[in-house]
PDB file of C-alpha atoms and ligand atoms in Angstrom:
ATOM      1  CA  MET A 171       0.067 -44.158  -7.602  1.00  0.00           C
ATOM      2  CA  SER A 172      -1.667 -40.810  -7.011  1.00  0.00           C
ATOM      3  CA  GLU A 173      -0.541 -38.944  -3.894  1.00  0.00           C
ATOM      4  CA  ARG A 174      -3.249 -38.610  -1.257  1.00  0.00           C
ATOM      5  CA  TYR A 175      -4.542 -35.497   0.480  1.00  0.00           C
ATOM      6  CA  CYS A 176      -7.683 -34.859   2.477  1.00  0.00           C
ATOM      7  CA  VAL A 177      -9.589 -32.457   4.686  1.00  0.00           C
ATOM      8  CA  PHE A 178     -10.499 -33.478   8.247  1.00  0.00           C
ATOM      9  CA  GLY A 179     -13.544 -31.980   9.901  1.00  0.00           C
ATOM     10  CA  ASN A 180     -16.713 -32.811  11.786  1.00  0.00           C
ATOM     11  CA  PRO A 181     -19.119 -32.366  10.084  1.00  0.00           C
ATOM     12  CA  ILE A 182     -17.398 -32.581   6.698  1.00  0.00           C
ATOM     13  CA  ALA A 183     -19.940 -33.877   4.156  1.00  0.00           C
ATOM     14  CA  HIS A 184     -20.644 -30.426   2.691  1.00  0.00           C
ATOM     15  CA  SER A 185     -17.021 -29.318   2.414  1.00  0.00           C
ATOM     16  CA  LYS A 186     -16.192 -27.618  -0.876  1.00  0.00           C
ATOM     17  CA  SER A 187     -12.481 -28.392  -0.508  1.00  0.00           C
ATOM     18  CA  PRO A 188     -12.510 -31.688  -2.491  1.00  0.00           C
ATOM     19  CA  ALA A 189     -14.113 -29.897  -5.462  1.00  0.00           C
ATOM     20  CA  ILE A 190     -11.649 -26.982  -5.222  1.00  0.00           C
ATOM     21  CA  HIS A 191      -8.575 -29.207  -5.047  1.00  0.00           C
ATOM     22  CA  ALA A 192      -9.857 -31.482  -7.827  1.00  0.00           C
ATOM     23  CA  LEU A 193     -10.063 -28.408 -10.094  1.00  0.00           C
ATOM     24  CA  PHE A 194      -6.611 -27.196  -9.025  1.00  0.00           C
ATOM     25  CA  ALA A 195      -5.134 -30.670  -9.662  1.00  0.00           C
ATOM     26  CA  ALA A 196      -6.769 -30.973 -13.079  1.00  0.00           C
ATOM     27  CA  ASN A 197      -5.698 -27.463 -14.115  1.00  0.00           C
ATOM     28  CA  THR A 198      -2.069 -28.043 -13.070  1.00  0.00           C
ATOM     29  CA  ALA A 199      -1.854 -31.711 -14.171  1.00  0.00           C
ATOM     30  CA  GLN A 200      -1.013 -32.949 -10.661  1.00  0.00           C
ATOM     31  CA  ASP A 201      -1.410 -36.671 -10.000  1.00  0.00           C
ATOM     32  CA  MET A 202      -3.191 -36.538  -6.642  1.00  0.00           C
ATOM     33  CA  THR A 203      -6.431 -37.313  -4.863  1.00  0.00           C
ATOM     34  CA  TYR A 204      -8.197 -35.183  -2.243  1.00  0.00           C
ATOM     35  CA  GLU A 205     -11.051 -36.493  -0.124  1.00  0.00           C
ATOM     36  CA  ALA A 206     -13.215 -35.302   2.763  1.00  0.00           C
ATOM     37  CA  LEU A 207     -12.678 -37.396   5.909  1.00  0.00           C
ATOM     38  CA  LEU A 208     -14.933 -37.296   8.937  1.00  0.00           C
ATOM     39  CA  ALA A 209     -12.830 -37.497  12.106  1.00  0.00           C
ATOM     40  CA  PRO A 210     -14.591 -38.410  15.364  1.00  0.00           C
ATOM     41  CA  VAL A 211     -14.717 -35.416  17.717  1.00  0.00           C
ATOM     42  CA  ASP A 212     -12.461 -37.298  20.143  1.00  0.00           C
ATOM     43  CA  GLY A 213     -10.424 -39.024  17.442  1.00  0.00           C
ATOM     44  CA  PHE A 214      -8.680 -36.356  15.398  1.00  0.00           C
ATOM     45  CA  ALA A 215      -5.069 -37.357  16.180  1.00  0.00           C
ATOM     46  CA  ALA A 216      -5.798 -41.038  15.525  1.00  0.00           C
ATOM     47  CA  SER A 217      -7.415 -40.146  12.194  1.00  0.00           C
ATOM     48  CA  VAL A 218      -4.352 -38.142  11.154  1.00  0.00           C
ATOM     49  CA  ARG A 219      -2.011 -41.008  12.126  1.00  0.00           C
ATOM     50  CA  ALA A 220      -4.103 -43.511  10.175  1.00  0.00           C
ATOM     51  CA  PHE A 221      -4.035 -41.254   7.117  1.00  0.00           C
ATOM     52  CA  ILE A 222      -0.238 -40.897   7.322  1.00  0.00           C
ATOM     53  CA  GLU A 223       0.136 -44.674   7.638  1.00  0.00           C
ATOM     54  CA  ALA A 224      -2.087 -45.086   4.592  1.00  0.00           C
ATOM     55  CA  GLY A 225       0.343 -42.928   2.606  1.00  0.00           C
ATOM     56  CA  GLY A 226      -1.251 -39.475   3.009  1.00  0.00           C
ATOM     57  CA  ARG A 227       1.036 -36.585   2.045  1.00  0.00           C
ATOM     58  CA  GLY A 228      -0.884 -33.661   3.492  1.00  0.00           C
ATOM     59  CA  ALA A 229      -4.236 -32.523   4.815  1.00  0.00           C
ATOM     60  CA  ASN A 230      -6.423 -29.566   5.501  1.00  0.00           C
ATOM     61  CA  VAL A 231      -8.100 -29.182   8.857  1.00  0.00           C
ATOM     62  CA  THR A 232     -11.405 -27.483   9.501  1.00  0.00           C
ATOM     63  CA  VAL A 233     -13.917 -27.007  12.312  1.00  0.00           C
ATOM     64  CA  PRO A 234     -13.591 -28.119  15.089  1.00  0.00           C
ATOM     65  CA  PHE A 235      -9.999 -29.383  14.871  1.00  0.00           C
ATOM     66  CA  LYS A 236      -7.786 -26.391  13.993  1.00  0.00           C
ATOM     67  CA  GLU A 237      -6.577 -25.800  17.571  1.00  0.00           C
ATOM     68  CA  GLU A 238      -6.015 -29.515  18.170  1.00  0.00           C
ATOM     69  CA  ALA A 239      -4.053 -29.683  14.919  1.00  0.00           C
ATOM     70  CA  PHE A 240      -1.893 -26.847  16.218  1.00  0.00           C
ATOM     71  CA  ARG A 241      -1.057 -28.883  19.344  1.00  0.00           C
ATOM     72  CA  LEU A 242      -0.357 -32.014  17.291  1.00  0.00           C
ATOM     73  CA  CYS A 243       2.322 -30.479  15.075  1.00  0.00           C
ATOM     74  CA  LYS A 244       6.015 -30.962  15.769  1.00  0.00           C
ATOM     75  CA  GLN A 245       6.915 -27.944  13.657  1.00  0.00           C
ATOM     76  CA  LEU A 246       4.835 -24.837  12.987  1.00  0.00           C
ATOM     77  CA  SER A 247       5.124 -21.966  10.536  1.00  0.00           C
ATOM     78  CA  GLU A 248       5.367 -18.486  12.018  1.00  0.00           C
ATOM     79  CA  ARG A 249       1.874 -17.618  10.804  1.00  0.00           C
ATOM     80  CA  ALA A 250       0.456 -20.772  12.416  1.00  0.00           C
ATOM     81  CA  GLN A 251       2.143 -19.814  15.695  1.00  0.00           C
ATOM     82  CA  HIS A 252       0.488 -16.376  15.597  1.00  0.00           C
ATOM     83  CA  ALA A 253      -2.861 -17.891  14.644  1.00  0.00           C
ATOM     84  CA  GLY A 254      -2.722 -20.516  17.406  1.00  0.00           C
ATOM     85  CA  ALA A 255      -4.395 -22.796  14.891  1.00  0.00           C
ATOM     86  CA  VAL A 256      -3.472 -24.951  11.913  1.00  0.00           C
ATOM     87  CA  ASN A 257      -5.492 -25.500   8.744  1.00  0.00           C
ATOM     88  CA  THR A 258      -2.797 -27.172   6.640  1.00  0.00           C
ATOM     89  CA  LEU A 259      -0.707 -30.223   7.516  1.00  0.00           C
ATOM     90  CA  ILE A 260       2.320 -31.408   5.592  1.00  0.00           C
ATOM     91  CA  PHE A 261       3.581 -34.913   6.369  1.00  0.00           C
ATOM     92  CA  ARG A 262       7.319 -35.481   6.195  1.00  0.00           C
ATOM     93  CA  GLY A 263       7.734 -39.136   7.064  1.00  0.00           C
ATOM     94  CA  ILE A 264       6.107 -39.354  10.476  1.00  0.00           C
ATOM     95  CA  GLU A 265       6.833 -35.683  11.256  1.00  0.00           C
ATOM     96  CA  ILE A 266       3.905 -33.285  10.970  1.00  0.00           C
ATOM     97  CA  PHE A 267       4.480 -29.697   9.881  1.00  0.00           C
ATOM     98  CA  GLY A 268       1.613 -27.267  10.514  1.00  0.00           C
ATOM     99  CA  ASP A 269       0.781 -24.079   8.666  1.00  0.00           C
ATOM    100  CA  ASN A 270      -2.166 -21.714   8.543  1.00  0.00           C
ATOM    101  CA  THR A 271      -3.185 -20.325   5.155  1.00  0.00           C
ATOM    102  CA  ASP A 272      -6.453 -18.671   6.235  1.00  0.00           C
ATOM    103  CA  GLY A 273      -5.039 -15.170   6.743  1.00  0.00           C
ATOM    104  CA  ALA A 274      -3.054 -15.293   3.512  1.00  0.00           C
ATOM    105  CA  GLY A 275      -6.233 -16.421   1.754  1.00  0.00           C
ATOM    106  CA  LEU A 276      -8.192 -13.488   3.153  1.00  0.00           C
ATOM    107  CA  VAL A 277      -5.505 -10.953   2.232  1.00  0.00           C
ATOM    108  CA  ARG A 278      -5.109 -12.395  -1.242  1.00  0.00           C
ATOM    109  CA  ASP A 279      -8.847 -12.334  -1.890  1.00  0.00           C
ATOM    110  CA  ILE A 280      -9.139  -8.724  -0.753  1.00  0.00           C
ATOM    111  CA  THR A 281      -6.037  -7.362  -2.462  1.00  0.00           C
ATOM    112  CA  GLN A 282      -5.920  -9.429  -5.649  1.00  0.00           C
ATOM    113  CA  ASN A 283      -9.425 -10.694  -6.438  1.00  0.00           C
ATOM    114  CA  LEU A 284     -11.204  -7.588  -5.162  1.00  0.00           C
ATOM    115  CA  GLY A 285      -8.399  -5.148  -6.041  1.00  0.00           C
ATOM    116  CA  PHE A 286      -8.639  -3.423  -2.653  1.00  0.00           C
ATOM    117  CA  ALA A 287      -5.211  -2.276  -1.403  1.00  0.00           C
ATOM    118  CA  LEU A 288      -4.767  -2.564   2.379  1.00  0.00           C
ATOM    119  CA  ALA A 289      -1.705  -0.398   2.974  1.00  0.00           C
ATOM    120  CA  GLY A 290      -2.660   2.739   4.881  1.00  0.00           C
ATOM    121  CA  LYS A 291      -6.272   1.627   5.417  1.00  0.00           C
ATOM    122  CA  ARG A 292      -8.271   1.736   8.656  1.00  0.00           C
ATOM    123  CA  ILE A 293      -9.458  -1.797   9.330  1.00  0.00           C
ATOM    124  CA  LEU A 294     -12.216  -2.883  11.704  1.00  0.00           C
ATOM    125  CA  LEU A 295     -12.180  -6.564  12.624  1.00  0.00           C
ATOM    126  CA  LEU A 296     -15.391  -7.834  14.231  1.00  0.00           C
ATOM    127  CA  GLY A 297     -14.904 -10.828  16.533  1.00  0.00           C
ATOM    128  CA  ALA A 298     -12.135 -12.094  18.778  1.00  0.00           C
ATOM    129  CA  GLY A 299     -12.401 -15.878  18.442  1.00  0.00           C
ATOM    130  CA  GLY A 300     -10.267 -18.295  16.464  1.00  0.00           C
ATOM    131  CA  ALA A 301     -11.329 -16.964  13.066  1.00  0.00           C
ATOM    132  CA  ALA A 302     -10.337 -13.397  14.003  1.00  0.00           C
ATOM    133  CA  ARG A 303      -7.033 -14.418  15.596  1.00  0.00           C
ATOM    134  CA  GLY A 304      -6.032 -16.335  12.469  1.00  0.00           C
ATOM    135  CA  VAL A 305      -6.092 -13.278  10.220  1.00  0.00           C
ATOM    136  CA  ILE A 306      -4.593 -10.538  12.429  1.00  0.00           C
ATOM    137  CA  LYS A 307      -0.906 -10.996  11.644  1.00  0.00           C
ATOM    138  CA  PRO A 308      -1.402 -11.315   7.864  1.00  0.00           C
ATOM    139  CA  LEU A 309      -3.570  -8.168   7.979  1.00  0.00           C
ATOM    140  CA  LEU A 310      -0.911  -6.264   9.962  1.00  0.00           C
ATOM    141  CA  ASP A 311       1.741  -7.396   7.487  1.00  0.00           C
ATOM    142  CA  THR A 312      -0.055  -5.387   4.779  1.00  0.00           C
ATOM    143  CA  ARG A 313       0.797  -2.202   6.786  1.00  0.00           C
ATOM    144  CA  PRO A 314      -2.661  -0.798   7.358  1.00  0.00           C
ATOM    145  CA  ASP A 315      -3.046   2.576   9.062  1.00  0.00           C
ATOM    146  CA  SER A 316      -4.701   0.871  12.020  1.00  0.00           C
ATOM    147  CA  LEU A 317      -6.545  -2.223  13.137  1.00  0.00           C
ATOM    148  CA  PHE A 318      -9.453  -1.991  15.546  1.00  0.00           C
ATOM    149  CA  ILE A 319     -10.732  -5.275  17.007  1.00  0.00           C
ATOM    150  CA  ALA A 320     -14.336  -5.021  18.219  1.00  0.00           C
ATOM    151  CA  ASN A 321     -16.012  -7.867  20.042  1.00  0.00           C
ATOM    152  CA  ARG A 322     -19.245  -8.437  21.945  1.00  0.00           C
ATOM    153  CA  SER A 323     -17.046  -9.415  24.908  1.00  0.00           C
ATOM    154  CA  PRO A 324     -14.510  -6.541  24.814  1.00  0.00           C
ATOM    155  CA  GLU A 325     -11.995  -8.196  27.166  1.00  0.00           C
ATOM    156  CA  LYS A 326     -11.278 -10.857  24.537  1.00  0.00           C
ATOM    157  CA  ALA A 327     -10.644  -8.154  21.917  1.00  0.00           C
ATOM    158  CA  ALA A 328      -8.388  -6.271  24.333  1.00  0.00           C
ATOM    159  CA  ALA A 329      -6.323  -9.385  25.012  1.00  0.00           C
ATOM    160  CA  LEU A 330      -5.831  -9.962  21.282  1.00  0.00           C
ATOM    161  CA  ALA A 331      -4.926  -6.308  20.660  1.00  0.00           C
ATOM    162  CA  ALA A 332      -2.372  -6.398  23.470  1.00  0.00           C
ATOM    163  CA  GLU A 333      -0.811  -9.570  22.140  1.00  0.00           C
ATOM    164  CA  PHE A 334      -0.529  -8.360  18.556  1.00  0.00           C
ATOM    165  CA  SER A 335       0.638  -4.850  19.504  1.00  0.00           C
ATOM    166  CA  GLU A 336       3.593  -6.555  21.169  1.00  0.00           C
ATOM    167  CA  ILE A 337       4.401  -8.254  17.887  1.00  0.00           C
ATOM    168  CA  ALA A 338       3.884  -5.210  15.706  1.00  0.00           C
ATOM    169  CA  ILE A 339       5.720  -2.566  17.676  1.00  0.00           C
ATOM    170  CA  PRO A 340       9.219  -4.119  17.889  1.00  0.00           C
ATOM    171  CA  GLN A 341       9.191  -4.418  14.113  1.00  0.00           C
ATOM    172  CA  GLY A 342       9.031  -0.646  13.949  1.00  0.00           C
ATOM    173  CA  ASP A 343       6.224  -0.549  11.456  1.00  0.00           C
ATOM    174  CA  PHE A 344       3.445   0.527  13.774  1.00  0.00           C
ATOM    175  CA  LEU A 345       2.880   3.235  16.316  1.00  0.00           C
ATOM    176  CA  ARG A 346       1.702   2.218  19.764  1.00  0.00           C
ATOM    177  CA  GLY A 347      -2.093   2.151  19.683  1.00  0.00           C
ATOM    178  CA  ALA A 348      -2.312   1.132  16.036  1.00  0.00           C
ATOM    179  CA  VAL A 349      -3.933  -2.094  17.222  1.00  0.00           C
ATOM    180  CA  ASP A 350      -6.866  -1.090  19.399  1.00  0.00           C
ATOM    181  CA  ALA A 351      -9.880  -2.847  20.830  1.00  0.00           C
ATOM    182  CA  GLY A 352     -13.341  -2.418  22.273  1.00  0.00           C
ATOM    183  CA  ASN A 353     -16.922  -3.553  21.813  1.00  0.00           C
ATOM    184  CA  MET A 354     -19.543  -2.614  19.213  1.00  0.00           C
ATOM    185  CA  ALA A 355     -20.428   0.557  21.139  1.00  0.00           C
ATOM    186  CA  THR A 356     -16.792   1.752  21.323  1.00  0.00           C
ATOM    187  CA  ILE A 357     -16.646   2.154  17.553  1.00  0.00           C
ATOM    188  CA  ALA A 358     -19.430   4.769  17.461  1.00  0.00           C
ATOM    189  CA  GLY A 359     -18.064   7.964  15.919  1.00  0.00           C
ATOM    190  CA  LYS A 360     -15.181   6.180  14.136  1.00  0.00           C
ATOM    191  CA  SER A 361     -15.037   5.309  10.468  1.00  0.00           C
ATOM    192  CA  PHE A 362     -13.252   2.522   8.628  1.00  0.00           C
ATOM    193  CA  ASP A 363     -12.177   1.660   5.084  1.00  0.00           C
ATOM    194  CA  LEU A 364     -12.556  -2.074   5.578  1.00  0.00           C
ATOM    195  CA  VAL A 365     -14.900  -3.880   7.989  1.00  0.00           C
ATOM    196  CA  ILE A 366     -14.373  -7.641   8.306  1.00  0.00           C
ATOM    197  CA  ASN A 367     -16.897  -9.908   9.994  1.00  0.00           C
ATOM    198  CA  ALA A 368     -14.983 -12.700  11.734  1.00  0.00           C
ATOM    199  CA  THR A 369     -17.744 -13.499  14.232  1.00  0.00           C
ATOM    200  CA  SER A 370     -19.826 -16.647  14.103  1.00  0.00           C
ATOM    201  CA  ALA A 371     -23.035 -14.635  14.583  1.00  0.00           C
ATOM    202  CA  SER A 372     -24.555 -15.700  11.271  1.00  0.00           C
ATOM    203  CA  LEU A 373     -24.291 -19.387  12.238  1.00  0.00           C
ATOM    204  CA  SER A 374     -27.072 -18.671  14.700  1.00  0.00           C
ATOM    205  CA  GLY A 375     -28.903 -16.536  12.131  1.00  0.00           C
ATOM    206  CA  GLU A 376     -27.941 -13.266  13.828  1.00  0.00           C
ATOM    207  CA  THR A 377     -26.406 -10.162  12.354  1.00  0.00           C
ATOM    208  CA  ILE A 378     -24.054  -7.675  13.991  1.00  0.00           C
ATOM    209  CA  LEU A 379     -25.578  -4.330  14.876  1.00  0.00           C
ATOM    210  CA  LEU A 380     -23.112  -1.616  13.962  1.00  0.00           C
ATOM    211  CA  PRO A 381     -23.271   2.079  14.888  1.00  0.00           C
ATOM    212  CA  ALA A 382     -24.258   4.369  11.999  1.00  0.00           C
ATOM    213  CA  GLY A 383     -21.502   6.099  10.073  1.00  0.00           C
ATOM    214  CA  ILE A 384     -18.706   3.562  10.453  1.00  0.00           C
ATOM    215  CA  PHE A 385     -18.368   2.916   6.714  1.00  0.00           C
ATOM    216  CA  SER A 386     -16.170   5.512   5.022  1.00  0.00           C
ATOM    217  CA  PRO A 387     -16.845   6.460   1.374  1.00  0.00           C
ATOM    218  CA  GLY A 388     -15.444   3.692  -0.838  1.00  0.00           C
ATOM    219  CA  SER A 389     -15.353   1.224   2.057  1.00  0.00           C
ATOM    220  CA  LEU A 390     -15.447  -2.536   1.711  1.00  0.00           C
ATOM    221  CA  ALA A 391     -17.519  -4.821   3.952  1.00  0.00           C
ATOM    222  CA  TYR A 392     -16.122  -8.351   4.019  1.00  0.00           C
ATOM    223  CA  ASP A 393     -17.870 -11.340   5.595  1.00  0.00           C
ATOM    224  CA  MET A 394     -15.630 -14.353   6.211  1.00  0.00           C
ATOM    225  CA  MET A 395     -18.817 -16.433   6.019  1.00  0.00           C
ATOM    226  CA  TYR A 396     -20.616 -17.121   2.744  1.00  0.00           C
ATOM    227  CA  GLY A 397     -23.907 -18.568   1.654  1.00  0.00           C
ATOM    228  CA  LYS A 398     -26.301 -18.839  -1.252  1.00  0.00           C
ATOM    229  CA  GLY A 399     -27.475 -15.244  -1.055  1.00  0.00           C
ATOM    230  CA  GLU A 400     -26.000 -12.144   0.545  1.00  0.00           C
ATOM    231  CA  THR A 401     -25.167 -12.851   4.201  1.00  0.00           C
ATOM    232  CA  PRO A 402     -27.089 -11.032   6.978  1.00  0.00           C
ATOM    233  CA  PHE A 403     -23.945  -9.069   7.858  1.00  0.00           C
ATOM    234  CA  LEU A 404     -23.477  -7.861   4.287  1.00  0.00           C
ATOM    235  CA  GLN A 405     -27.140  -6.892   4.023  1.00  0.00           C
ATOM    236  CA  THR A 406     -26.735  -4.793   7.163  1.00  0.00           C
ATOM    237  CA  ALA A 407     -23.461  -3.306   5.919  1.00  0.00           C
ATOM    238  CA  ARG A 408     -24.942  -2.347   2.548  1.00  0.00           C
ATOM    239  CA  GLY A 409     -27.843  -0.652   4.319  1.00  0.00           C
ATOM    240  CA  GLN A 410     -25.370   1.303   6.450  1.00  0.00           C
ATOM    241  CA  GLY A 411     -23.379   2.668   3.522  1.00  0.00           C
ATOM    242  CA  ALA A 412     -20.674   0.119   2.678  1.00  0.00           C
ATOM    243  CA  ALA A 413     -19.682   0.905  -0.913  1.00  0.00           C
ATOM    244  CA  ARG A 414     -18.658  -2.679  -1.693  1.00  0.00           C
ATOM    245  CA  CYS A 415     -19.585  -6.039  -0.181  1.00  0.00           C
ATOM    246  CA  ALA A 416     -17.815  -9.400  -0.450  1.00  0.00           C
ATOM    247  CA  ASP A 417     -18.353 -12.765   1.197  1.00  0.00           C
ATOM    248  CA  GLY A 418     -15.773 -15.372   2.197  1.00  0.00           C
ATOM    249  CA  LEU A 419     -16.018 -17.697  -0.810  1.00  0.00           C
ATOM    250  CA  GLY A 420     -12.911 -16.075  -2.309  1.00  0.00           C
ATOM    251  CA  MET A 421     -11.051 -16.550   0.979  1.00  0.00           C
ATOM    252  CA  LEU A 422     -11.991 -20.235   0.932  1.00  0.00           C
ATOM    253  CA  VAL A 423     -10.572 -20.677  -2.562  1.00  0.00           C
ATOM    254  CA  GLU A 424      -7.422 -18.653  -1.826  1.00  0.00           C
ATOM    255  CA  GLN A 425      -6.570 -20.471   1.424  1.00  0.00           C
ATOM    256  CA  ALA A 426      -6.915 -23.692  -0.584  1.00  0.00           C
ATOM    257  CA  ALA A 427      -4.664 -22.341  -3.349  1.00  0.00           C
ATOM    258  CA  GLU A 428      -2.018 -21.487  -0.769  1.00  0.00           C
ATOM    259  CA  ALA A 429      -2.209 -24.985   0.768  1.00  0.00           C
ATOM    260  CA  PHE A 430      -2.055 -26.573  -2.686  1.00  0.00           C
ATOM    261  CA  SER A 431       1.092 -24.645  -3.578  1.00  0.00           C
ATOM    262  CA  LEU A 432       2.720 -25.652  -0.279  1.00  0.00           C
ATOM    263  CA  TRP A 433       2.063 -29.308  -1.012  1.00  0.00           C
ATOM    264  CA  ARG A 434       2.716 -29.408  -4.741  1.00  0.00           C
ATOM    265  CA  GLY A 435       5.101 -26.521  -5.384  1.00  0.00           C
ATOM    266  CA  VAL A 436       2.740 -25.215  -8.076  1.00  0.00           C
ATOM    267  CA  VAL A 437       0.550 -22.125  -7.715  1.00  0.00           C
ATOM    268  CA  PRO A 438      -2.894 -22.934  -9.148  1.00  0.00           C
ATOM    269  CA  GLU A 439      -4.936 -20.373 -11.040  1.00  0.00           C
ATOM    270  CA  SER A 440      -7.820 -19.517  -8.719  1.00  0.00           C
ATOM    271  CA  SER A 441     -10.165 -17.062 -10.447  1.00  0.00           C
ATOM    272  CA  SER A 442     -11.813 -19.635 -12.727  1.00  0.00           C
ATOM    273  CA  VAL A 443     -12.243 -21.974  -9.731  1.00  0.00           C
ATOM    274  CA  LEU A 444     -13.860 -19.183  -7.723  1.00  0.00           C
ATOM    275  CA  ALA A 445     -16.181 -18.386 -10.643  1.00  0.00           C
ATOM    276  CA  GLU A 446     -17.225 -22.037 -10.916  1.00  0.00           C
ATOM    277  CA  LEU A 447     -17.902 -22.297  -7.178  1.00  0.00           C
ATOM    278  CA  ARG A 448     -19.901 -19.076  -7.251  1.00  0.00           C
ATOM    279  CA  ALA A 449     -22.020 -20.378 -10.117  1.00  0.00           C
ATOM    280  CA  ASN A 450     -22.637 -23.661  -8.247  1.00  0.00           C
ATOM    281  CA  LEU A 451     -23.580 -21.787  -5.069  1.00  0.00           C
ATOM    282  CA  ALA A 452     -26.144 -19.678  -6.934  1.00  0.00           C
ATOM    283  CA  ALA A 453     -27.657 -22.688  -8.749  1.00  0.00           C
TER     284      ALA A 453
HETATM  285  P1  LIG B 274     -14.523 -18.944  15.584  1.00  0.00           P
HETATM  286  O1  LIG B 274     -13.490 -20.016  15.658  1.00  0.00           O
HETATM  287  O2  LIG B 274     -15.493 -19.072  14.453  1.00  0.00           O
HETATM  288  O3  LIG B 274     -13.919 -17.583  15.650  1.00  0.00           O
HETATM  289  P2  LIG B 274     -15.207 -18.700  18.361  1.00  0.00           P
HETATM  290  O4  LIG B 274     -13.780 -18.828  18.741  1.00  0.00           O
HETATM  291  O5  LIG B 274     -16.254 -19.421  19.152  1.00  0.00           O
HETATM  292  O6  LIG B 274     -15.455 -19.177  16.869  1.00  0.00           O
HETATM  293  O7  LIG B 274     -15.570 -17.148  18.314  1.00  0.00           O
HETATM  294  C1  LIG B 274     -16.831 -16.682  17.932  1.00  0.00           C
HETATM  295  C2  LIG B 274     -16.779 -15.168  17.814  1.00  0.00           C
HETATM  296  O8  LIG B 274     -18.018 -14.690  17.305  1.00  0.00           O
HETATM  297  C3  LIG B 274     -16.558 -14.455  19.127  1.00  0.00           C
HETATM  298  O9  LIG B 274     -15.852 -13.268  18.887  1.00  0.00           O
HETATM  299  C4  LIG B 274     -18.011 -14.166  19.575  1.00  0.00           C
HETATM  300  O10 LIG B 274     -18.145 -13.099  20.472  1.00  0.00           O
HETATM  301  P3  LIG B 274     -17.936 -13.353  22.071  1.00  0.00           P
HETATM  302  O11 LIG B 274     -16.453 -13.450  22.271  1.00  0.00           O
HETATM  303  O12 LIG B 274     -18.525 -12.151  22.702  1.00  0.00           O
HETATM  304  O13 LIG B 274     -18.671 -14.611  22.385  1.00  0.00           O
HETATM  305  C5  LIG B 274     -18.601 -13.792  18.242  1.00  0.00           C
HETATM  306  N1  LIG B 274     -20.075 -13.919  18.203  1.00  0.00           N
HETATM  307  C6  LIG B 274     -20.778 -15.068  18.122  1.00  0.00           C
HETATM  308  N2  LIG B 274     -22.104 -14.798  18.058  1.00  0.00           N
HETATM  309  C7  LIG B 274     -22.235 -13.442  18.114  1.00  0.00           C
HETATM  310  C8  LIG B 274     -23.343 -12.538  18.071  1.00  0.00           C
HETATM  311  N3  LIG B 274     -24.588 -12.981  17.980  1.00  0.00           N
HETATM  312  N4  LIG B 274     -23.101 -11.209  18.120  1.00  0.00           N
HETATM  313  C9  LIG B 274     -21.818 -10.752  18.218  1.00  0.00           C
HETATM  314  N5  LIG B 274     -20.729 -11.556  18.242  1.00  0.00           N
HETATM  315  C10 LIG B 274     -20.933 -12.876  18.200  1.00  0.00           C
END
């Protein structure tokens, strides 16, 4: 019988994950199914238990359950511990192992799909919520020159910077101050090679107002969100001099590829899947 996987979320009907994993499974000849399951807002843990009892082998977790999934797991990967959130569950009997592949997906999309090397680069991360937290450690692991976290509420950015400076410094790879923080006004006069939007501003149809001059020549603007056309953030970034713009569709596919390889032990080819999703999005 095919092995079962799923993604839990609420809402979940428009998730692209079943289509992505169906393509991965077909391309790698894996005998598995992957479905989208709606968990009640107050019933995530019960939904996971029911899926395990029904023979489920693993699951992805999306909004709004990633933090609850983190608390549910008996064992956590190091990157999930840093993220404080889990997007991938692996079931070993009744034990639940939690991982987070979001940051790896972002880094892989930027470095491999977009061919943009991160070592030595000045990175600006916009936002200090769950989405931002999830990608900080994987970004630091690429040994950038610096990481500046800017958030509308600067105290949240400062707390994150303090926490991740603690992690980075004992490893000897970073100078004190390499992880810095402020608000959108603090970044005036600075310039960056990579600017990542990890805020949820576009969900409410808003864009982020950035000071002029923050995009260095050759810089990349990356929006972790995606949509049919160019996102409001990327439109703003292009107007302000970003040399290249990319949305988060590649991150979505790469975090899925990472989860798939954890479950199945096979690394799926992702570029054709990304191309197919892009074509469907534009249609
Ligand atoms: P997520 O899990 O998507 O990160 P979150 O934890 O609620 O969601 O965090 C949302 C992030 O987007 C926060 O950094 C938030 O800024 P505040 O901490 O100041 O609230 C940011 N954000 C949301 N709407 C925004 C807007 N219109 N302009 C700027 N930042 C915004």
